[in-house]
Coordinates of C-alpha atoms in Angstrom, one line a residue:
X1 CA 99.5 182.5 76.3
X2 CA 98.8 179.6 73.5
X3 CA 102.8 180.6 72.8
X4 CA 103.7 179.7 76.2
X5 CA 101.6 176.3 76.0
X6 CA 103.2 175.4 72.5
X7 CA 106.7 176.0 74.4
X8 CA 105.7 173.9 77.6
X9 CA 104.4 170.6 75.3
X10 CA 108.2 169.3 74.9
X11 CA 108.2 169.8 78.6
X12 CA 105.2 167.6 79.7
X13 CA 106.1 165.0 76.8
X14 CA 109.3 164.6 78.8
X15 CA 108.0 164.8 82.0
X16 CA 105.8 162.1 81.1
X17 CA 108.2 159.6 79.7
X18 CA 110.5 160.1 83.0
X19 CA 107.0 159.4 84.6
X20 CA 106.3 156.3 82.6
X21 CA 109.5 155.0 82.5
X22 CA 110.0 155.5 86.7
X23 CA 106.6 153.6 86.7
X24 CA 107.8 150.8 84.6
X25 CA 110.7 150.1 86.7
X26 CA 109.2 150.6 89.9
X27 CA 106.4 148.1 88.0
X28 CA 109.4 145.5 87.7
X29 CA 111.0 146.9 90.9
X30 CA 107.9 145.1 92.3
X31 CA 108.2 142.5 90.5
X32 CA 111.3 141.3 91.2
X33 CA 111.0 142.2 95.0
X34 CA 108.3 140.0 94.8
X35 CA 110.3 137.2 93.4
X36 CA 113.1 137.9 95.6
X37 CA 110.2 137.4 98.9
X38 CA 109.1 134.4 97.6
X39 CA 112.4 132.9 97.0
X40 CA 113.6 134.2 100.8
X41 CA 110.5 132.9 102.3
X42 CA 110.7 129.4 100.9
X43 CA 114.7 129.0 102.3
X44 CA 112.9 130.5 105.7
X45 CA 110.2 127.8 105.6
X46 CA 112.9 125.1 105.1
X47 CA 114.9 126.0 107.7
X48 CA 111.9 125.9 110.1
X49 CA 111.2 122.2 108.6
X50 CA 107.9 123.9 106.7
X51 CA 108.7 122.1 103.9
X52 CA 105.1 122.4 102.0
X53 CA 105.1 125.7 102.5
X54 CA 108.7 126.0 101.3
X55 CA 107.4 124.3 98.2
X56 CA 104.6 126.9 98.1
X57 CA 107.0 129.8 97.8
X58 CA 109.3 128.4 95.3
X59 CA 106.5 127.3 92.7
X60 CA 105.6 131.4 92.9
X61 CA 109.1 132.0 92.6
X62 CA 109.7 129.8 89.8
X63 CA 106.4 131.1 87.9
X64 CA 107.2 134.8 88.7
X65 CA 110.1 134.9 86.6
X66 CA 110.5 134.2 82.9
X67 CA 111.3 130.4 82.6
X68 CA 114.8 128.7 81.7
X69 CA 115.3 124.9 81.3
X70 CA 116.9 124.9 85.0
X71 CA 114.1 126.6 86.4
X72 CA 111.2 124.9 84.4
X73 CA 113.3 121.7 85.2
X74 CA 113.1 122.1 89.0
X75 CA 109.3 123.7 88.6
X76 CA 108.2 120.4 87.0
X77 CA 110.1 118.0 89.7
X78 CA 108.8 120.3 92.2
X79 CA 105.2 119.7 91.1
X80 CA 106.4 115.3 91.2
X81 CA 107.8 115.7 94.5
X82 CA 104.5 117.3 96.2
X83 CA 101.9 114.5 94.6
X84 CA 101.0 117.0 91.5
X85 CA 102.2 114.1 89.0
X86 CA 100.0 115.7 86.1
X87 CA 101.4 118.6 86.5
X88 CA 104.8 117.3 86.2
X89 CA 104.1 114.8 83.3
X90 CA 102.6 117.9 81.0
X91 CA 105.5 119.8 81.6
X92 CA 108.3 117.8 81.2
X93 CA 106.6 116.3 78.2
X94 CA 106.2 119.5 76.8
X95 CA 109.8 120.5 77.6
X96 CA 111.2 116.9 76.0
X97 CA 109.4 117.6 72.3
X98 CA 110.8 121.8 72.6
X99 CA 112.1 122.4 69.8
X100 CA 113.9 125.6 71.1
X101 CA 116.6 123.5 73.5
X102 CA 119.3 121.5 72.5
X103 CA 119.4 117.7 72.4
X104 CA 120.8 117.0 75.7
X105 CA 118.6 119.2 77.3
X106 CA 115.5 117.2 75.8
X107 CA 117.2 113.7 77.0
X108 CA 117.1 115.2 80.6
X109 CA 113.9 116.2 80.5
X110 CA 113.2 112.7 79.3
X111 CA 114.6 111.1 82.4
X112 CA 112.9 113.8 84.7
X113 CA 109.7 112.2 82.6
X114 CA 110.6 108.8 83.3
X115 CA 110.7 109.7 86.9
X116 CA 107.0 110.8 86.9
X117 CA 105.7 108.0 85.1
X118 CA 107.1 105.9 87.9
X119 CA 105.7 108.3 90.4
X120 CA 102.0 107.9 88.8
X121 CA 102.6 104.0 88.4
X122 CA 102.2 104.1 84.8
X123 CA 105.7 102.0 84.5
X124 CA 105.4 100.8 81.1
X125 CA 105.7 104.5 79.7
X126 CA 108.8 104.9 82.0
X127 CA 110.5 101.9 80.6
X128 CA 109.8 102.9 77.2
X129 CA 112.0 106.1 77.8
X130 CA 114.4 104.4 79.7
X131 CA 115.5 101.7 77.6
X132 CA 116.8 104.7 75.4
X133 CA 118.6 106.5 78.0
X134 CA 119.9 103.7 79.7
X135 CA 122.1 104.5 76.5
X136 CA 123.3 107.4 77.1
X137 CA 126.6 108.0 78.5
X138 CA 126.1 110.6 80.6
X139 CA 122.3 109.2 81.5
X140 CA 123.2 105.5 82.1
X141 CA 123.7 105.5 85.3
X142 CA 120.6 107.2 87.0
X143 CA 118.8 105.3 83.5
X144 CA 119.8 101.9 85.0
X145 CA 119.1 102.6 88.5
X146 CA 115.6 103.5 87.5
X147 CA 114.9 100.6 85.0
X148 CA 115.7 98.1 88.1
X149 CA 113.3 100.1 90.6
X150 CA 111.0 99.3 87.4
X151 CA 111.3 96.2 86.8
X152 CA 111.2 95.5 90.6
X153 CA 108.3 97.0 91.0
X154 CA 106.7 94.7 88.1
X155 CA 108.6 91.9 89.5
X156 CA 110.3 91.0 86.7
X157 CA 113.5 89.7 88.0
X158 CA 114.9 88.2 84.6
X159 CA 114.7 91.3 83.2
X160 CA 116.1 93.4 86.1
X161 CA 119.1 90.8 86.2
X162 CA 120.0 91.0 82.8
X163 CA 120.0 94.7 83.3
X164 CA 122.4 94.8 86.0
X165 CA 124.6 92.2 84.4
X166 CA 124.7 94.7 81.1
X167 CA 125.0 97.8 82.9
X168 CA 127.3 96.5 85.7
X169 CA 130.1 98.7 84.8
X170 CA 127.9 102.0 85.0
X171 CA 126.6 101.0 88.1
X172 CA 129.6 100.2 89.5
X173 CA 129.1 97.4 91.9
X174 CA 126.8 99.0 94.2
X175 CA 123.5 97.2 93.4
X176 CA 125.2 93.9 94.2
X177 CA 123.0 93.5 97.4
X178 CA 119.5 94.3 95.1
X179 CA 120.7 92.4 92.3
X180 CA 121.4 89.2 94.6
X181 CA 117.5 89.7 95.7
X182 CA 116.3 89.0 92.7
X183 CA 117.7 86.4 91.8
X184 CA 116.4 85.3 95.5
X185 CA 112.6 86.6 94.0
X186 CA 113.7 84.5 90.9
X187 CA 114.5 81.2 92.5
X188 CA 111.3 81.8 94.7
X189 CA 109.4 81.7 91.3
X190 CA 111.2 78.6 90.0
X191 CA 110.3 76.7 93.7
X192 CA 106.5 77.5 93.0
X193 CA 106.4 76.1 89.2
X194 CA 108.5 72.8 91.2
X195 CA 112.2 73.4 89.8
X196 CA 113.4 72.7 93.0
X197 CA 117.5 72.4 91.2
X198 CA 116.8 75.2 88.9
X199 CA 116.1 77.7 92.1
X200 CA 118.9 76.3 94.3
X201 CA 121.5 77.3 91.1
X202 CA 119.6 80.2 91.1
X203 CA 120.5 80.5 95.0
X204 CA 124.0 80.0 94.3
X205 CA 124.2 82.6 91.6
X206 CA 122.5 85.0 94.2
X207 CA 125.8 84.3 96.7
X208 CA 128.3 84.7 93.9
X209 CA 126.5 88.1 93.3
X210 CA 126.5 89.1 96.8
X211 CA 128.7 86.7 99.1
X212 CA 127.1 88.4 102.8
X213 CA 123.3 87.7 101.4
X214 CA 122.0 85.6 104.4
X215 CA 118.9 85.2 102.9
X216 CA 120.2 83.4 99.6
X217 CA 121.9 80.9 102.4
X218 CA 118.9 80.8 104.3
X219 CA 116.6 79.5 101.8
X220 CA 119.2 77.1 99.8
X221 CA 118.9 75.7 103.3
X222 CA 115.4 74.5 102.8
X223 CA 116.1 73.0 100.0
X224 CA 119.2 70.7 101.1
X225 CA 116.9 70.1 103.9
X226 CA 114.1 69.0 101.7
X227 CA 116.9 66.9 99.7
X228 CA 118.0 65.2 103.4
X229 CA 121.5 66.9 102.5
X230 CA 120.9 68.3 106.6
X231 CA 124.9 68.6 107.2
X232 CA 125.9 71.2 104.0
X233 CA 122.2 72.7 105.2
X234 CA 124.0 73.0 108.5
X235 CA 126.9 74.9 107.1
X236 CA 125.0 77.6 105.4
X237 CA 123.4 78.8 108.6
X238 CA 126.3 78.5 110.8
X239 CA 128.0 80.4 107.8
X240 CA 124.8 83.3 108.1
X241 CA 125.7 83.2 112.1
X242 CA 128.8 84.9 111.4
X243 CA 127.9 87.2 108.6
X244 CA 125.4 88.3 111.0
X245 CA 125.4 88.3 114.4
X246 CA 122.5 89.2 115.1
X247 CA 120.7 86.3 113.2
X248 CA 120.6 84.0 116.1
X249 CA 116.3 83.7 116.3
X250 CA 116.2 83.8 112.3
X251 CA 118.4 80.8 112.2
X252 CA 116.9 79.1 114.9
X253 CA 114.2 77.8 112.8
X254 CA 116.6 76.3 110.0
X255 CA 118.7 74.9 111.9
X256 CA 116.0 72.7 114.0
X257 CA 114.8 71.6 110.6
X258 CA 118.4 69.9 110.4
X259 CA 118.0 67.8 113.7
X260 CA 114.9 65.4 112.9
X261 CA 116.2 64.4 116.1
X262 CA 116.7 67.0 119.1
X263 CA 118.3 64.0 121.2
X264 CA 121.3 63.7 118.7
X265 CA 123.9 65.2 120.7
X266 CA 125.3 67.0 117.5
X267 CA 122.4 69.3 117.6
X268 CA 123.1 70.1 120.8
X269 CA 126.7 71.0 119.6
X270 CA 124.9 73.1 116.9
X271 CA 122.8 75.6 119.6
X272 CA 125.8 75.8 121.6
X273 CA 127.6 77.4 118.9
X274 CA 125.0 79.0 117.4
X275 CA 124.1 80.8 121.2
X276 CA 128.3 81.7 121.4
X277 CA 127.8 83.7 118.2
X278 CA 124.8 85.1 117.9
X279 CA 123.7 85.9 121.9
X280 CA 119.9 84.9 120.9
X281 CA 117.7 84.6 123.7
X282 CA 115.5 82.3 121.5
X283 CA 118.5 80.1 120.5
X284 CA 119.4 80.1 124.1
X285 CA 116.0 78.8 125.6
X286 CA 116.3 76.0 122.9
X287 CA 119.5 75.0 124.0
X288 CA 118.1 74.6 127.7
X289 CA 115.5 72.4 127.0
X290 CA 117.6 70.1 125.2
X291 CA 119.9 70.1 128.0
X292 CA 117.3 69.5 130.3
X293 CA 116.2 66.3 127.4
X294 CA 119.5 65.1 127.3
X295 CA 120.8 65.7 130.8
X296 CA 118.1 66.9 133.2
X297 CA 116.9 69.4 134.7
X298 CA 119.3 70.5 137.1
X299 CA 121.9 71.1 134.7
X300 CA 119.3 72.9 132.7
X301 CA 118.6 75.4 135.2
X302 CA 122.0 76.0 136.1
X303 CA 122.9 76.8 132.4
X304 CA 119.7 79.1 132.0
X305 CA 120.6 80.7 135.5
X306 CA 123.8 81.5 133.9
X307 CA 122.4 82.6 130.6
X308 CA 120.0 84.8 133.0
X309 CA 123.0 86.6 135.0
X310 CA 124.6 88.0 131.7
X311 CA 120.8 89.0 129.7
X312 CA 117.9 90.6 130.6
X313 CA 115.3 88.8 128.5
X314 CA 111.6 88.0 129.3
X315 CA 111.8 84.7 127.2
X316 CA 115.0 83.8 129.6
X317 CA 112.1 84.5 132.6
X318 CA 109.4 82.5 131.1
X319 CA 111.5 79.7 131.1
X320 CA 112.6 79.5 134.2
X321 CA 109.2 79.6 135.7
X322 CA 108.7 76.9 132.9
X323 CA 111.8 74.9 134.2
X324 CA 110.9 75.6 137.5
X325 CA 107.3 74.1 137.3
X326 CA 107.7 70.8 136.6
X327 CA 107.6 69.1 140.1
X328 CA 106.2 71.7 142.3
X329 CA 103.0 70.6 144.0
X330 CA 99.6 72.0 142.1
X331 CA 99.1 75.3 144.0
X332 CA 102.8 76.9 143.4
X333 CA 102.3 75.5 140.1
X334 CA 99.2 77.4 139.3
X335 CA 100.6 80.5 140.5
X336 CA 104.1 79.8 138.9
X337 CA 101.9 79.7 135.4
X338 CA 99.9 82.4 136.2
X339 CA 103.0 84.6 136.0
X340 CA 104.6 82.9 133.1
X341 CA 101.4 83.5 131.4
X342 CA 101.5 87.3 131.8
X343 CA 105.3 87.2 130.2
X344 CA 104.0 85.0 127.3
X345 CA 101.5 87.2 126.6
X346 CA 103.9 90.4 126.7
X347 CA 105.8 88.2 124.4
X348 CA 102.8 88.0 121.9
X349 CA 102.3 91.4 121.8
X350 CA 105.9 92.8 121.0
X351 CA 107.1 92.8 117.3
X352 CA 110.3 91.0 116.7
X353 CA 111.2 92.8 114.1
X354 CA 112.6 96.1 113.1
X355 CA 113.9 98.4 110.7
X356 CA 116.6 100.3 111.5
X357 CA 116.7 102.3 108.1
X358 CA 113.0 103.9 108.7
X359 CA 111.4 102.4 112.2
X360 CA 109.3 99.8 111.1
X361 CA 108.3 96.6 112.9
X362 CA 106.6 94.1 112.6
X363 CA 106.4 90.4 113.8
X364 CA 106.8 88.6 111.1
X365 CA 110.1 88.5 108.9
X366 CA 110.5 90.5 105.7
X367 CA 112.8 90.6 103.0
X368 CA 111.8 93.8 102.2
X369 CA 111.0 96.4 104.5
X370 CA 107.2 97.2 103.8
X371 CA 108.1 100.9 104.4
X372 CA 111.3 102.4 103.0
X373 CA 111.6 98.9 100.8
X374 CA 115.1 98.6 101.8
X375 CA 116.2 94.9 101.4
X376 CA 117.5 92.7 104.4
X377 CA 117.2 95.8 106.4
X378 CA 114.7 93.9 109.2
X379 CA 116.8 92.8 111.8
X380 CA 115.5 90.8 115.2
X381 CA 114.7 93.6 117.3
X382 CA 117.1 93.2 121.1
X383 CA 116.2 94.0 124.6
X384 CA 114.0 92.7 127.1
X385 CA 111.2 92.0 125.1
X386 CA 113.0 90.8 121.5
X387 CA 115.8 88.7 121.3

């Protein structure tokens, strides 16, 4: 009997490593199905627009698994991208002083850092790591994208100029429309400490840099306007009128500034031409009542009659009823105003702007969207109740 035991032990001890070693693989057999769900279900939860959710699944997946630089990489941006910015920071700070990865995998890390620093608003620790990998080769040109968005956001234009100017080559031209803002921003500054000639070379610069900015012309416009020099003031906002066509009610407001006089028949000339290109119902309801100043009203209301047949535009309506008003007896007055009223205050209440990039209006005009800070994205919304 004992015999039979002693013979049967080499048995059992194999029987239970088989055991134990089945175990261990259906352990990481688990495991890795595990990984494998979480992975699946986060693409699943894309697909059906879940994306926190989706974020969910991949954090498990990413911590399920023993970590690479790829994985802790994505893990950290993942963490940034949520609102989990401390998260982030420790991680790819931790990552960027590893001994155990190469150099090149510490400078990316670096930037991924940079990137969360921004994200928490602590931007003077981002530009500390940027103004070394702004020179790297391979990093320069995400680096100098990043140091602009910095400096922009600290609104220091010099610096975010000089940066461009260094880095032009890297960034290859396509910052030419961000780059010409701040020297806007810049000359903006120099107008509030009095440099009026200072800011309008700074204007100037800002068209060189980007020669469609309407917004460089725009406000050098002021300034010649300021100076009396109304016919080169003139110039730069018929010159916006064809960059953009739909500038007419942005304009509008320049361009009376140039007239001191709305009986001088070249302003007259100037809505005309400034109506032909730009279609604005604003620019057109101008131009009416200087016809009706300088001609009357009949030929007033036959040119808004005519402006009415080709655009659908409550402004249009309100001034007719205006136009058609004046010498009516008191009662058909009274009721004529009661209905212009009601359009006015539609009027009021619609925004005239909008951004086409994200959605946002808003009735006053920006050079930066508030929103998606996109710059000159807000346009003069059209239609019946815009322009």
């Amino acid at each position: 009997m004992f015999e039979l035991l002693f013979l049967l032990l080499p048995v059992a001890a194999v029987y239970g490593y088989y055991m134990g070693y089945n175990s261990s693989r259906q352990k990481q057999q688990n495991i890795k199905n595990k990984q494998n769900s979480n992975y699946l279900k986060g693409f699943d939860y894309l697909l059906n627009n879940k994306q926190e959710k989706a974020v969910d699944k991949f954090i498990a997946f990413l911590n399920s698994k023993d970590p690479s630089f790829e994985s802790s990489l994505a893990l950290g941006n993942l963490f940034r991208q949520r609102g989990e910015v401390d998260k982030a920071i420790a991680l790819h700070e931790k990552m960027s002083s590893d001994e155990s990865i190469d150099d090149s995998e510490k400078e990316t890390a670096l930037l991924e850092l940079s990137r969360d620093f921004i994200s928490a608003g602590l931007l003077d620790r981002a530009e500390d790591i940027l103004v070394k990998t702004v020179d790297i080769p391979r990093l320069q040109h995400e680096s100098a994208i990043l140091l602009l968005s910095v400096y922009e956001k600290e609104q220091d234009y010099a610096k975010a100029i000089e940066v461009a100017n260094r880095y032009s080559t890297s960034l290859e031209g396509r910052q030419s429309r961000q780059v010409s803002q701040y020297y806007c921003e810049l000359a903006k500054q120099q107008l509030l400490d009095g440099n009026k000639d200072t800011a309008a070379s700074t204007y100037r610069k800002a068209i060189e840099c980007c020669n469609k900015s309407i917004r460089a012309r725009l406000e050098l416009a002021e300034i010649l306007v300021s100076q009396n020099n109304f016919l080169k003031a003139s110039q730069l906002i018929k010159e916006v009128s064809i960059i953009e066509p739909n500038s007419g009610v942005i304009c509008l407001d320049k361009l009376k500034k140039c007239f001191p006089n709305s009986a001088d028949p070249n302003y007259r000339f100037a809505l005309e031409d400034l109506v032909h290109r730009t279609n604005s119902a604003e620019a057109m309801v101008e131009l009416v009542k200087t016809v009706e100043q300088q001609s009357g009203k009949e030929d007033a209301e036959a040119l808004l009659l005519s402006f009415i047949k080709n655009k659908s535009n409550l402004k249009l309506f309100s001034a007719l009823l205006e136009l058609r008003s004046h010498g009516t007896d008191a009662t058909s007055n009274e009721s004529i105003m009661q209905i212009k009223s009601i359009l006015d205050a539609q009027i009021a209440l619609s925004n005239r702007y909008s951004c086409p990039n994200c959605g946002f209006e808003s009735k006053i005009m920006f050079w930066q969207c508030p929103s998606c800070r996109k710059w000159e994205s807000l346009k003069p919304k059209i239609g019946l109740d815009g322009d």
